[in-house]
mmCIF file of C-alpha atoms in Angstrom:
data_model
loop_
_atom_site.group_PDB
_atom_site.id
_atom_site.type_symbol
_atom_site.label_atom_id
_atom_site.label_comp_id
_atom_site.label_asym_id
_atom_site.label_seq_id
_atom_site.Cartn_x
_atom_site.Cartn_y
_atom_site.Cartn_z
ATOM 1 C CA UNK V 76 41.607 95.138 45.669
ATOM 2 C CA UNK V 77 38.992 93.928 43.179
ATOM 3 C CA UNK V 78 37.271 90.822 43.125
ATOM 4 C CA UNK V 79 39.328 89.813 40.014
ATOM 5 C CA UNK V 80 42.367 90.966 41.716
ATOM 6 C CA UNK V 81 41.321 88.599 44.739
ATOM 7 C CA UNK V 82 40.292 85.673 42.844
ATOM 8 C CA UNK V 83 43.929 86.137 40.549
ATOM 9 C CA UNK V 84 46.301 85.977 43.810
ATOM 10 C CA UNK V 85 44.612 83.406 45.466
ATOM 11 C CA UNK V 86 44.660 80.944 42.027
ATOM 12 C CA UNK V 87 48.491 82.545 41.803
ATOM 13 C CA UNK V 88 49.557 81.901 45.101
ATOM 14 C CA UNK V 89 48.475 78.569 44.916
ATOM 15 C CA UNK V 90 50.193 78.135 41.425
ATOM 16 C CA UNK V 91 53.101 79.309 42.541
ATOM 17 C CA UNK V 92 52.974 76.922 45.825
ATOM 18 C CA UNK V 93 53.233 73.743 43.480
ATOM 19 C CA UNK V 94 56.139 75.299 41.600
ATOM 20 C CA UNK V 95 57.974 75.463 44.861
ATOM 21 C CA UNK V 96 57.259 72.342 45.976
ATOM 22 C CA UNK V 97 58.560 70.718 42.724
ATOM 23 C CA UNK V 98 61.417 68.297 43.558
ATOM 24 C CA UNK V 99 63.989 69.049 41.672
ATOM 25 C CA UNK V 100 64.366 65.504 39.551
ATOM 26 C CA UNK V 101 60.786 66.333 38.711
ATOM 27 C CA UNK V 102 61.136 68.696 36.122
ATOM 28 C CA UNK V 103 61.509 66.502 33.302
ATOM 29 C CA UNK V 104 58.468 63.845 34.030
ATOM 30 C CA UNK V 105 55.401 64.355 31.699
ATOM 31 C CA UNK V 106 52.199 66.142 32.427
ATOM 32 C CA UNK V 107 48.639 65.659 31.530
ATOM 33 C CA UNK V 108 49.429 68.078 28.869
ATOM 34 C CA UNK V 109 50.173 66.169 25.357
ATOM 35 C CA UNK V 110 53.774 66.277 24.691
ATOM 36 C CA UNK V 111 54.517 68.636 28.011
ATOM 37 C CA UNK V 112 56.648 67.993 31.039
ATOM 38 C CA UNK V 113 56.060 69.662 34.557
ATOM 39 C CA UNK V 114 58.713 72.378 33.001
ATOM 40 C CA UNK V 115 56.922 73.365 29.942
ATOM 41 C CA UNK V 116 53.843 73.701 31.888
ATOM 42 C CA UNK V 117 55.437 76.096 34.085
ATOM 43 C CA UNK V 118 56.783 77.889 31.106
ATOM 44 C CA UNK V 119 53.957 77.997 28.984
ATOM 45 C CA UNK V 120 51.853 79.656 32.218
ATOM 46 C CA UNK V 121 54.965 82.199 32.408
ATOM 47 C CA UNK V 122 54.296 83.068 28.590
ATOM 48 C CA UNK V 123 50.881 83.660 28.853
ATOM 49 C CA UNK V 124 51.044 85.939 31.234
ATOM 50 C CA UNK V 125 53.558 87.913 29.455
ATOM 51 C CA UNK V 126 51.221 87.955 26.392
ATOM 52 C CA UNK V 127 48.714 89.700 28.536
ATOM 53 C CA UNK V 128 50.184 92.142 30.054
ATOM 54 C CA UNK V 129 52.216 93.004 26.813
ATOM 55 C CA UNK V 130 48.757 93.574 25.364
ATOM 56 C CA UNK V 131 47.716 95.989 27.857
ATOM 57 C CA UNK V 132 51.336 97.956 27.873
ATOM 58 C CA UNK V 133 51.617 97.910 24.330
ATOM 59 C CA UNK V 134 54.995 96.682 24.541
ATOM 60 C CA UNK V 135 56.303 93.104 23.008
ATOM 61 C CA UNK V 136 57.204 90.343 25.762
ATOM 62 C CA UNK V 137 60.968 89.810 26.436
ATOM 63 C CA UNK V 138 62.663 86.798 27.869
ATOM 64 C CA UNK V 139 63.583 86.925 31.430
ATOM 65 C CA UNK V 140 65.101 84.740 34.297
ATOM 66 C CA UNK V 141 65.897 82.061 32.164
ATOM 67 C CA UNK V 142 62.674 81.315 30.782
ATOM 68 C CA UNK V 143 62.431 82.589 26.748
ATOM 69 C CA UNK V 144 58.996 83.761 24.584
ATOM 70 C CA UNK V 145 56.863 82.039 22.573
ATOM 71 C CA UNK V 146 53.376 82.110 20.553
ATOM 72 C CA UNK V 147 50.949 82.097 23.683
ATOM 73 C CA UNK V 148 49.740 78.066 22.758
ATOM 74 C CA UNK V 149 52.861 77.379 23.223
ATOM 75 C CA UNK V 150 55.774 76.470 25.842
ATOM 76 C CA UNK V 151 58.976 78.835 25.409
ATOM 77 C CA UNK V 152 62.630 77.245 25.786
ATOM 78 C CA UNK V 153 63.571 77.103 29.355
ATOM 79 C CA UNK V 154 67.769 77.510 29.749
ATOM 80 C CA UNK V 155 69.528 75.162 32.312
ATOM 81 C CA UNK V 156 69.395 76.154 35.431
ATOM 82 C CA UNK V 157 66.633 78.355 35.117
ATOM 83 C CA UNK V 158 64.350 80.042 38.150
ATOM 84 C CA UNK V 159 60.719 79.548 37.655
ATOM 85 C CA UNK V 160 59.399 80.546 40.381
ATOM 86 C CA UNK V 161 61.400 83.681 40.474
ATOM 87 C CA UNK V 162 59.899 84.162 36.964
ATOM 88 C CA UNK V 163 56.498 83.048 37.599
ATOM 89 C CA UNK V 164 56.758 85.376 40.631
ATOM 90 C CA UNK V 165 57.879 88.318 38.630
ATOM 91 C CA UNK V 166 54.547 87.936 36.155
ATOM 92 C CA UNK V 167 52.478 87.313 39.200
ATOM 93 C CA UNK V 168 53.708 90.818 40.706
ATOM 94 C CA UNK V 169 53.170 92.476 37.166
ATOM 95 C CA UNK V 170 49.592 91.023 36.949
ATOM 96 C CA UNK V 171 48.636 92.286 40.202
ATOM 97 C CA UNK V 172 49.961 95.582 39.787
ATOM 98 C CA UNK V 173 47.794 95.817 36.603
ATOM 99 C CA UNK V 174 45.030 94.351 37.537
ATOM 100 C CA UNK V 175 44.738 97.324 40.815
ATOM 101 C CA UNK V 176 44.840 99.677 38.260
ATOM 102 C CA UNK V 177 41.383 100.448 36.946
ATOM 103 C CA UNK V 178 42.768 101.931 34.147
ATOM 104 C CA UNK V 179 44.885 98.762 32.860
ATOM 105 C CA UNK V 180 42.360 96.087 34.306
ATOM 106 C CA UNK V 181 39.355 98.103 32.107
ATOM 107 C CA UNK V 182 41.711 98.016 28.453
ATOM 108 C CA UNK V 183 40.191 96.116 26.127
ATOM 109 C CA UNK V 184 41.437 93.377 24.870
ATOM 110 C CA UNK V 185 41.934 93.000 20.880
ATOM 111 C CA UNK V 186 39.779 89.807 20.457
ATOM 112 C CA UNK V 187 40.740 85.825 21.440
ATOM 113 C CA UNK V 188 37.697 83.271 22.346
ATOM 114 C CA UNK V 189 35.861 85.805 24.644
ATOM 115 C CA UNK V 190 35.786 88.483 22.196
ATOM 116 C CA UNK V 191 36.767 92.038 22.811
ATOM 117 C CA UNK V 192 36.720 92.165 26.487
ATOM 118 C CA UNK V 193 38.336 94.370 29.094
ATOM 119 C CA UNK V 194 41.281 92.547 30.686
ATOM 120 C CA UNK V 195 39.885 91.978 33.673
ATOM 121 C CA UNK V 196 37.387 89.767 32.418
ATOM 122 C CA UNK V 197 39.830 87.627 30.324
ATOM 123 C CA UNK V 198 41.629 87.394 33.152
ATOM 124 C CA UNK V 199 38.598 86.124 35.800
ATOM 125 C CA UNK V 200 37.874 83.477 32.609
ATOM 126 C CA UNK V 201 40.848 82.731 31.062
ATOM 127 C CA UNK V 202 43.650 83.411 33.507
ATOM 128 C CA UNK V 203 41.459 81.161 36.268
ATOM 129 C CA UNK V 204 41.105 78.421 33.355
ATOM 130 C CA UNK V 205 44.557 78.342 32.895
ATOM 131 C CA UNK V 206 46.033 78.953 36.379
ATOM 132 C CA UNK V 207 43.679 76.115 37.946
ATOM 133 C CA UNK V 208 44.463 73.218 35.072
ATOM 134 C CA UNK V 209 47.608 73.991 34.891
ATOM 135 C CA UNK V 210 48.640 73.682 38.784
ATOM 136 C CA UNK V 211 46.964 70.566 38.775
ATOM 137 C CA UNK V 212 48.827 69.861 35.582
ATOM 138 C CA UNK V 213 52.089 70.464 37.585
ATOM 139 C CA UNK V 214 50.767 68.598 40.421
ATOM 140 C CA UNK V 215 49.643 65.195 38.862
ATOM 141 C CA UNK V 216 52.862 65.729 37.042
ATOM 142 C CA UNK V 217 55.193 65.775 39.786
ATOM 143 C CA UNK V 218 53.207 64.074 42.633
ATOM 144 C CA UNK V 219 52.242 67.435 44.614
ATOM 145 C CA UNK V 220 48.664 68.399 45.958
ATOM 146 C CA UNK V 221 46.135 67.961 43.427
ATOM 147 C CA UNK V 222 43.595 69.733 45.170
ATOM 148 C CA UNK V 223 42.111 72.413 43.737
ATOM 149 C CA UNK V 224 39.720 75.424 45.298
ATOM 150 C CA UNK V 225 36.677 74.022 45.170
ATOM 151 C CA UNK V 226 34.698 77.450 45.029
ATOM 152 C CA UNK V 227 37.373 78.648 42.305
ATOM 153 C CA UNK V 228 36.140 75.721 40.226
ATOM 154 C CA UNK V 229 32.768 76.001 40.342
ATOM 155 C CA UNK V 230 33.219 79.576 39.203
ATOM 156 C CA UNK V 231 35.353 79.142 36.709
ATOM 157 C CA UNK V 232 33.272 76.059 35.481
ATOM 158 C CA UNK V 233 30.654 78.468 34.815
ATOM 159 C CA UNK V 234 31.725 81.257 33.425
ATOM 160 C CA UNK V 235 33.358 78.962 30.728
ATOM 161 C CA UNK V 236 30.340 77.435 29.548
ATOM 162 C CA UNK V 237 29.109 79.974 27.199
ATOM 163 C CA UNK V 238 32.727 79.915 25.531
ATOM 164 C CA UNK V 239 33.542 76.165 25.159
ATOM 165 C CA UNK V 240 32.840 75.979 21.540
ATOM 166 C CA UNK V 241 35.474 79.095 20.926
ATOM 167 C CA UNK V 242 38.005 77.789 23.613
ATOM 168 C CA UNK V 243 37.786 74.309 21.759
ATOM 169 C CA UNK V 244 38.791 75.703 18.413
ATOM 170 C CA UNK V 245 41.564 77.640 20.078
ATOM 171 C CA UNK V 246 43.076 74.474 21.619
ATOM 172 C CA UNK V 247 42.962 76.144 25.044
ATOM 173 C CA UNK V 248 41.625 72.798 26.044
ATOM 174 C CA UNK V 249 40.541 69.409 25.042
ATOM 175 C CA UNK V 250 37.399 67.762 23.911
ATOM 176 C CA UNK V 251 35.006 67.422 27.487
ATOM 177 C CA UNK V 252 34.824 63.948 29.185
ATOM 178 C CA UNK V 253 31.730 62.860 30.618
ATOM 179 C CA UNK V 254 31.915 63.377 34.337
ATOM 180 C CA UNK V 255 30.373 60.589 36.660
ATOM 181 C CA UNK V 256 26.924 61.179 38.208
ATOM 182 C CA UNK V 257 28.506 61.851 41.486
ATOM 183 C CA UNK V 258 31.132 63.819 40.262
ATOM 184 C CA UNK V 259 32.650 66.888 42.898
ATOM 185 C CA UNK V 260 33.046 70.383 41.136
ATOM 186 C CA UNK V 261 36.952 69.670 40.812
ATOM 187 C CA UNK V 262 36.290 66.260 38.422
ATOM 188 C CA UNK V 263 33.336 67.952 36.757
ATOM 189 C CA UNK V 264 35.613 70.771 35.791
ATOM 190 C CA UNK V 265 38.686 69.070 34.830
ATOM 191 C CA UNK V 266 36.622 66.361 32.302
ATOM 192 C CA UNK V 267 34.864 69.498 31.115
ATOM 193 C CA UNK V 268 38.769 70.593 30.134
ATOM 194 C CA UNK V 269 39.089 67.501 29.003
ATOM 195 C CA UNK V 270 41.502 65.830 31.853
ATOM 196 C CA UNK V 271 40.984 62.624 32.959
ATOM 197 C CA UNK V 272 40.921 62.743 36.675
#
């Protein structure tokens, strides 16, 4: 398996860890996200990754265990009842599978903040931006385990400095907080994502 590969199922696993631990009367109670509950932060993770891996398969996302589509900024409609772990899970399995292909993980991707990248890299940037914020998202939202891995964050912290000013304009995140002096990489990274800690 590839580093990228490695780094994705250990940030998915864990993901996917706070999703089942999710009481159930949790769902609906808001997250750090502006205008987002625990649900729609689980959704919206769901949608991105179908918007990747429909780039690299040339195909156009479809709807699937309850949880619909959407513009990838976006959370999709969720129907009652819906599984979304068995849907995360699903994307996780596809994402893998892709990204132990050489062949897939190499595509280039059209364009977004990084530029025209293969997909592996988006996905060691972008995918481990959006899989570590958002499970502590979903965690502060619905009182799980908030912490995060710290070498994960420190390496993801990094590799998203030379992009902030295009991730900023994309609303992939907000404006940075200043950190306190004696900050640990988790609160460094989430005020540089603009999360308040």
């Amino acid at each position: 398996m590839s580093d990228t590969a490695d780094h994705y199922a250990h940030l998915a696993d864990a993901f996917l860890a706070r999703v089942r631990a999710t009481p159930d009367d949790r769902w609906d109670a808001h997250s750090p996200c502006r205008g987002w509950t625990a649900r729609d932060v689980v959704a919206h993770v769901i949608n991105g990754h179908r918007g990747i891996l429909a780039a690299v398969h040339g195909t156009p996302p479809s709807p699937a265990h309850g949880v619909g589509i959407s513009p990838m900024a976006e959370a999709p409609a969720v129907e009652p009842g819906a599984d979304l772990a068995a849907a995360f899970l699903a994307c996780r399995d596809d994402m893998l599978a892709m990204l132990r292909d050489p062949e897939q993980a190499g595509r280039p991707l059209p364009g977004g903040p990084l530029g025209p990248v293969p997909v592996e890299v988006a996905v060691e940037v972008i995918g481990s931006l959006e899989l570590l914020g958002h499970t502590w998202d979903l965690a502060r939202a619905t009182g799980g385990d908030e912490i995060l891995d710290q070498d994960a964050v420190a390496r993801t912290h990094q590799a998203l400095l030379p992009y902030h000013a295009a991730l900023l304009s994309t609303g992939a995140f907000d404006r940075s907080l200043p950190a306190p002096e004696s900050a640990d990489a988790q609160t460094a990274f989430l005020c540089f994502i603009g999360r308040r800690p």
